[in-house]
Short mmCIF file of C-alpha atoms in Angstrom, two decimals:
data_model
loop_
_atom_site.label_atom_id
_atom_site.label_comp_id
_atom_site.label_asym_id
_atom_site.label_seq_id
_atom_site.Cartn_x
_atom_site.Cartn_y
_atom_site.Cartn_z
CA ASP A 11 -5.05 -12.66 -19.59
CA GLU A 12 -8.29 -11.31 -17.91
CA VAL A 13 -9.49 -14.82 -16.00
CA LEU A 14 -6.19 -14.08 -14.26
CA PHE A 15 -7.41 -10.30 -13.70
CA ARG A 16 -10.49 -11.69 -12.52
CA GLN A 17 -9.36 -13.57 -9.76
CA GLU A 18 -7.28 -11.21 -8.20
CA LEU A 19 -10.14 -8.48 -7.98
CA ALA A 20 -12.81 -11.19 -7.31
CA ALA A 21 -12.17 -10.42 -2.82
CA LEU A 22 -12.31 -6.78 -3.51
CA GLN A 23 -15.52 -7.21 -5.68
CA ALA A 24 -17.23 -8.67 -2.80
CA SER A 25 -16.29 -6.57 -0.46
CA GLY A 26 -18.46 -3.50 -2.25
CA LEU A 27 -15.33 -1.88 -2.74
CA LEU A 28 -16.21 -1.44 -5.95
CA ASP A 29 -19.46 -1.17 -6.61
CA ARG A 30 -20.72 0.79 -9.35
CA ALA A 31 -24.65 0.45 -7.65
CA ASP A 32 -23.59 1.34 -4.48
CA GLY A 33 -24.13 5.29 -4.87
CA ALA A 34 -22.72 6.07 -1.16
CA THR A 35 -19.17 4.46 -1.90
CA PRO A 36 -16.98 7.31 -2.54
CA PHE A 37 -15.57 5.08 -5.25
CA SER A 38 -18.81 4.82 -7.35
CA ALA A 39 -18.33 6.94 -10.05
CA ALA A 40 -14.17 6.29 -9.77
CA ASN A 41 -11.67 5.41 -12.46
CA PHE A 42 -9.61 2.05 -11.75
CA VAL A 43 -6.32 1.07 -12.09
CA VAL A 44 -5.01 -2.15 -11.38
CA VAL A 45 -1.40 -2.63 -11.59
CA PRO A 46 -0.84 -6.40 -10.95
CA TYR A 47 2.45 -8.32 -9.47
CA CYS A 48 4.25 -10.99 -10.30
CA THR A 49 8.30 -9.20 -9.73
CA GLY A 50 8.69 -10.22 -6.27
CA ASP A 51 10.30 -7.00 -5.71
CA LEU A 52 7.51 -4.58 -4.22
CA PHE A 53 7.02 -2.38 -7.13
CA VAL A 54 10.52 -0.68 -7.35
CA GLY A 55 13.36 -3.34 -8.51
CA GLU A 56 15.06 -2.44 -12.29
CA ALA A 57 17.01 -5.58 -12.38
CA VAL A 58 16.91 -9.37 -13.73
CA ARG A 59 18.75 -12.16 -11.46
CA ASP A 60 18.67 -15.21 -11.54
CA TYR A 61 18.52 -17.80 -8.67
CA SER A 62 19.41 -21.35 -8.08
CA VAL A 63 16.92 -24.03 -6.60
CA GLY A 64 18.93 -26.99 -6.39
CA VAL A 65 19.82 -27.81 -9.21
CA SER A 66 18.20 -25.33 -11.79
CA THR A 67 17.89 -22.26 -11.78
CA ARG A 68 15.60 -19.79 -11.92
CA THR A 69 15.77 -15.99 -13.66
CA VAL A 70 13.54 -13.29 -11.45
CA HIS A 71 12.98 -9.74 -13.17
CA HIS A 72 13.17 -7.61 -10.32
CA VAL A 73 11.57 -4.26 -12.49
CA GLY A 74 8.64 -3.84 -10.38
CA GLY A 75 9.58 -0.29 -10.99
CA ASN A 76 10.03 0.19 -14.40
CA ASN A 77 6.50 -1.53 -14.64
CA VAL A 78 5.28 2.41 -12.62
CA ARG A 79 6.92 4.16 -13.92
CA ALA A 80 5.58 2.82 -17.62
CA VAL A 81 2.10 2.53 -16.49
CA LEU A 82 2.13 6.30 -15.06
CA ALA A 83 3.39 7.37 -18.13
CA ASP A 84 0.17 5.92 -19.74
CA LEU A 85 -1.66 7.13 -17.56
CA ALA A 86 -1.04 10.81 -17.68
CA GLU A 87 -1.25 10.67 -21.35
CA ARG A 88 -5.15 8.84 -20.64
CA PHE A 89 -6.03 11.26 -17.90
CA PRO A 90 -4.60 14.52 -18.05
CA ALA A 91 -7.27 16.33 -16.07
CA THR A 92 -7.47 14.49 -12.88
CA ARG A 93 -7.54 16.76 -9.61
CA GLN A 94 -8.66 13.36 -7.20
CA ILE A 95 -6.14 9.74 -6.93
CA TRP A 96 -7.01 7.95 -4.19
CA LEU A 97 -3.87 5.38 -4.58
CA THR A 98 -4.30 2.07 -2.56
CA GLY A 99 -2.39 -0.93 -2.23
CA VAL A 100 -2.58 -4.74 -0.61
CA SER A 101 0.07 -6.68 0.87
CA ALA A 102 3.37 -5.81 -1.66
CA GLY A 103 0.94 -2.81 -3.93
CA GLY A 104 0.85 -1.12 -0.35
CA TYR A 105 4.87 -0.41 -0.21
CA GLY A 106 4.61 -0.05 -3.95
CA ALA A 107 1.99 2.90 -3.75
CA LEU A 108 3.99 4.22 -0.34
CA PHE A 109 7.21 3.90 -2.42
CA SER A 110 5.54 5.41 -5.73
CA TYR A 111 3.98 8.43 -4.23
CA GLU A 112 6.43 10.62 -5.99
CA LEU A 113 6.17 9.23 -9.02
CA VAL A 114 2.51 9.94 -9.53
CA ALA A 115 2.68 13.38 -7.84
CA ALA A 116 4.86 13.95 -10.89
CA ALA A 117 2.73 12.60 -13.03
CA PHE A 118 -0.60 14.20 -12.13
CA PRO A 119 1.09 18.04 -11.02
CA GLU A 120 -2.82 18.82 -11.05
CA ALA A 121 -3.98 16.12 -8.97
CA ARG A 122 -4.74 15.69 -4.85
CA VAL A 123 -2.95 12.00 -4.59
CA ASP A 124 -3.89 10.86 -1.09
CA VAL A 125 -2.74 6.72 0.46
CA LEU A 126 -4.43 3.87 1.18
CA VAL A 127 -2.44 1.03 2.15
CA ASP A 128 -3.67 -2.44 3.11
CA GLY A 129 -1.05 -5.08 4.69
CA SER A 130 1.20 -2.86 4.29
CA PRO A 131 2.82 -1.53 7.79
CA LEU A 132 6.82 0.57 7.29
CA ILE A 133 8.58 -1.54 9.56
CA GLU A 134 12.12 -2.76 10.16
CA PRO A 135 12.81 -5.57 8.48
CA THR A 136 15.85 -8.36 10.43
CA GLY A 137 18.54 -9.74 9.70
CA GLY A 138 19.75 -7.64 7.27
CA LEU A 139 16.80 -8.02 4.92
CA LEU A 140 16.46 -4.40 4.10
CA GLY A 141 19.88 -3.98 2.66
CA THR A 142 19.74 -7.29 0.43
CA TRP A 143 15.98 -6.33 -1.34
CA ARG A 144 17.56 -3.13 -2.48
CA SER A 145 20.78 -5.08 -4.03
CA GLN A 146 18.91 -7.58 -5.60
CA TRP A 147 16.85 -5.52 -7.02
CA GLN A 148 17.95 -2.57 -7.37
CA ALA A 149 15.71 -0.73 -5.41
CA GLN A 150 14.17 2.58 -6.61
CA GLN A 151 13.04 3.78 -2.82
CA PRO A 152 12.11 7.15 -2.30
CA ASP A 153 15.24 10.39 -1.41
CA CYS A 154 15.03 10.93 1.33
CA ALA A 155 17.20 11.13 4.61
CA GLY A 156 17.30 7.60 5.93
CA CYS A 157 14.85 6.07 3.22
CA ASP A 158 18.11 3.99 2.80
CA THR A 159 17.94 1.81 5.93
CA SER A 160 15.11 2.70 7.52
CA LEU A 161 11.63 1.94 6.42
CA ALA A 162 10.02 3.59 9.20
CA ALA A 163 11.71 7.21 7.39
CA VAL A 164 9.62 6.49 4.57
CA ALA A 165 6.55 7.20 6.42
CA ALA A 166 8.22 9.74 8.43
CA SER A 167 8.98 11.80 5.45
CA LEU A 168 5.61 11.68 3.35
CA HIS A 169 4.28 12.45 5.71
CA ALA A 170 6.44 15.58 6.52
CA ALA A 171 6.32 16.61 2.79
CA HIS A 172 2.91 16.21 2.23
CA PRO A 173 0.58 17.49 5.03
CA ASP A 174 -2.26 18.57 3.19
CA ARG A 175 -3.14 14.88 2.51
CA ARG A 176 -4.56 11.70 3.75
CA PHE A 177 -2.18 8.49 4.05
CA ALA A 178 -3.85 5.28 5.84
CA LEU A 179 -2.70 2.74 7.06
CA LEU A 180 -5.12 -0.73 7.01
CA THR A 181 -3.27 -3.53 9.69
CA SER A 182 -3.26 -6.36 12.13
CA GLN A 183 -1.75 -5.58 15.23
CA ASN A 184 0.87 -9.37 14.54
CA ASP A 185 0.41 -10.05 10.34
CA GLU A 186 1.73 -13.21 10.13
CA VAL A 187 2.52 -12.67 6.75
CA ILE A 188 4.37 -9.35 7.38
CA ARG A 189 6.24 -11.25 10.12
CA SER A 190 7.56 -13.94 7.96
CA TYR A 191 8.07 -11.79 4.65
CA PHE A 192 10.22 -9.53 7.03
CA GLY A 193 12.27 -11.63 8.85
CA TYR A 194 10.93 -11.71 11.77
CA GLY A 195 9.38 -15.58 12.21
CA LEU A 196 7.41 -16.48 14.40
CA THR A 197 8.51 -13.89 17.07
CA ASP A 198 5.42 -10.96 17.32
CA ILE A 199 5.41 -7.90 16.13
CA THR A 200 2.67 -6.38 17.95
CA PRO A 201 4.90 -3.92 19.23
CA GLN A 202 6.49 -2.93 16.03
CA ILE A 203 2.88 -2.69 14.40
CA ASP A 204 1.50 -0.32 17.64
CA ALA A 205 4.51 2.29 17.66
CA LEU A 206 4.31 2.43 14.29
CA ALA A 207 0.59 3.50 14.29
CA ALA A 208 1.23 5.77 17.18
CA ASP A 209 4.51 7.77 16.24
CA GLU A 210 3.58 7.76 12.34
CA TYR A 211 -0.45 7.22 11.66
CA ASP A 212 -1.60 8.71 15.04
CA GLN A 213 -1.07 12.73 12.82
CA ALA A 214 -3.93 15.06 11.24
CA GLN A 215 -3.59 13.74 8.22
CA ALA A 216 -2.30 10.47 8.82
CA HIS A 217 -3.94 7.51 10.81
CA ALA A 218 -4.14 4.32 11.19
CA PHE A 219 -7.12 1.29 11.48
CA VAL A 220 -5.06 -1.54 13.49
CA VAL A 221 -7.20 -4.60 14.55
CA PRO A 222 -5.43 -7.59 16.80
CA GLY A 223 -4.39 -11.09 15.46
CA THR A 224 -2.59 -12.35 12.95
CA GLU A 225 -4.85 -11.44 9.49
CA HIS A 226 -2.87 -10.43 6.53
CA VAL A 227 -5.18 -7.64 4.42
CA LEU A 228 -8.60 -6.15 5.26
CA LEU A 229 -10.38 -4.42 3.01
CA GLY A 230 -12.50 -7.54 1.62
CA GLY A 231 -14.33 -7.00 4.62
CA TYR A 232 -14.90 -3.29 4.09
CA ARG A 233 -19.20 -3.21 4.39
CA THR A 234 -19.05 -5.30 6.97
CA ARG A 235 -15.71 -5.30 9.14
CA SER A 236 -15.83 -3.66 12.82
CA GLY A 237 -12.45 -2.73 14.82
CA PRO A 238 -11.77 -1.87 18.45
CA ASN A 239 -14.41 -0.38 19.81
CA GLY A 240 -17.10 -1.22 17.37
CA SER A 241 -15.35 0.90 14.94
CA LEU A 242 -16.20 0.09 11.32
CA LEU A 243 -13.61 -0.25 8.77
CA ARG A 244 -15.66 1.15 5.66
CA ASP A 245 -16.45 4.14 8.29
CA PHE A 246 -12.92 4.32 8.58
CA VAL A 247 -11.77 3.68 4.45
CA ASP A 248 -15.12 6.11 3.79
CA GLY A 249 -13.34 9.39 5.98
CA TRP A 250 -10.18 9.06 4.55
CA ALA A 251 -11.64 10.01 0.76
CA HIS A 252 -14.10 12.32 1.75
CA GLY A 253 -11.36 13.72 4.93
CA ASP A 254 -14.27 13.96 7.71
CA GLU A 255 -14.39 14.09 11.18
CA ARG A 256 -14.62 9.59 10.08
CA PHE A 257 -10.77 9.70 9.57
CA VAL A 258 -9.36 8.53 13.11
CA THR A 259 -7.14 6.12 14.45
CA VAL A 260 -8.19 2.90 15.47
CA ARG A 261 -6.28 0.79 17.43
CA PRO A 262 -6.45 -1.66 20.45
#
């Protein structure tokens, strides 16, 4: 409903990222489309499952993939002349943006699609979680070499297939939410984040803004957040949108 919608957007609105009156932001004249998240499947599922919790059973509709396809079909009809798409996602939405990239590009074949994800690093889940997710959700992940067994392969495949598109990642080195969700518990994931940034996000068109600590998402600090060596998050984000010299990898 509208109340929940406004609550979910509050942090980004407070950050200034969606400020129509700020002519300096690249997005002040953009059309904004928000895809809500309620399916628990990183926007890739096509399944309905029953889960037992104590003596009760809960039915979960893991149909995020179906939702994405329905939204894209509607948007393609509404905005057929679109030529620039800034595809962004926060937390689970960031994974959805990456997994859905080819669907978005296919729905808007004349558009340039650039991606920025926040708190959505493609590190490897532990303990067989990736296989469990794929099975339980009937996950429709990208069709690329190794992508069925490795999330890092998704990033590598997208960057290689679209060398003229910009891919940006915002993350902390030891994101406590991702650390838990991906099965690492209290184990420090700094080595995995650093390796991902070095291998996949320090390229001509793929860069990362990495900060120390355990913070989960950063876009709420669009106007105020600084990073290593005094770098500014706003400069990085605006540089990604414009494709200028400010779009460079920043990390400890």
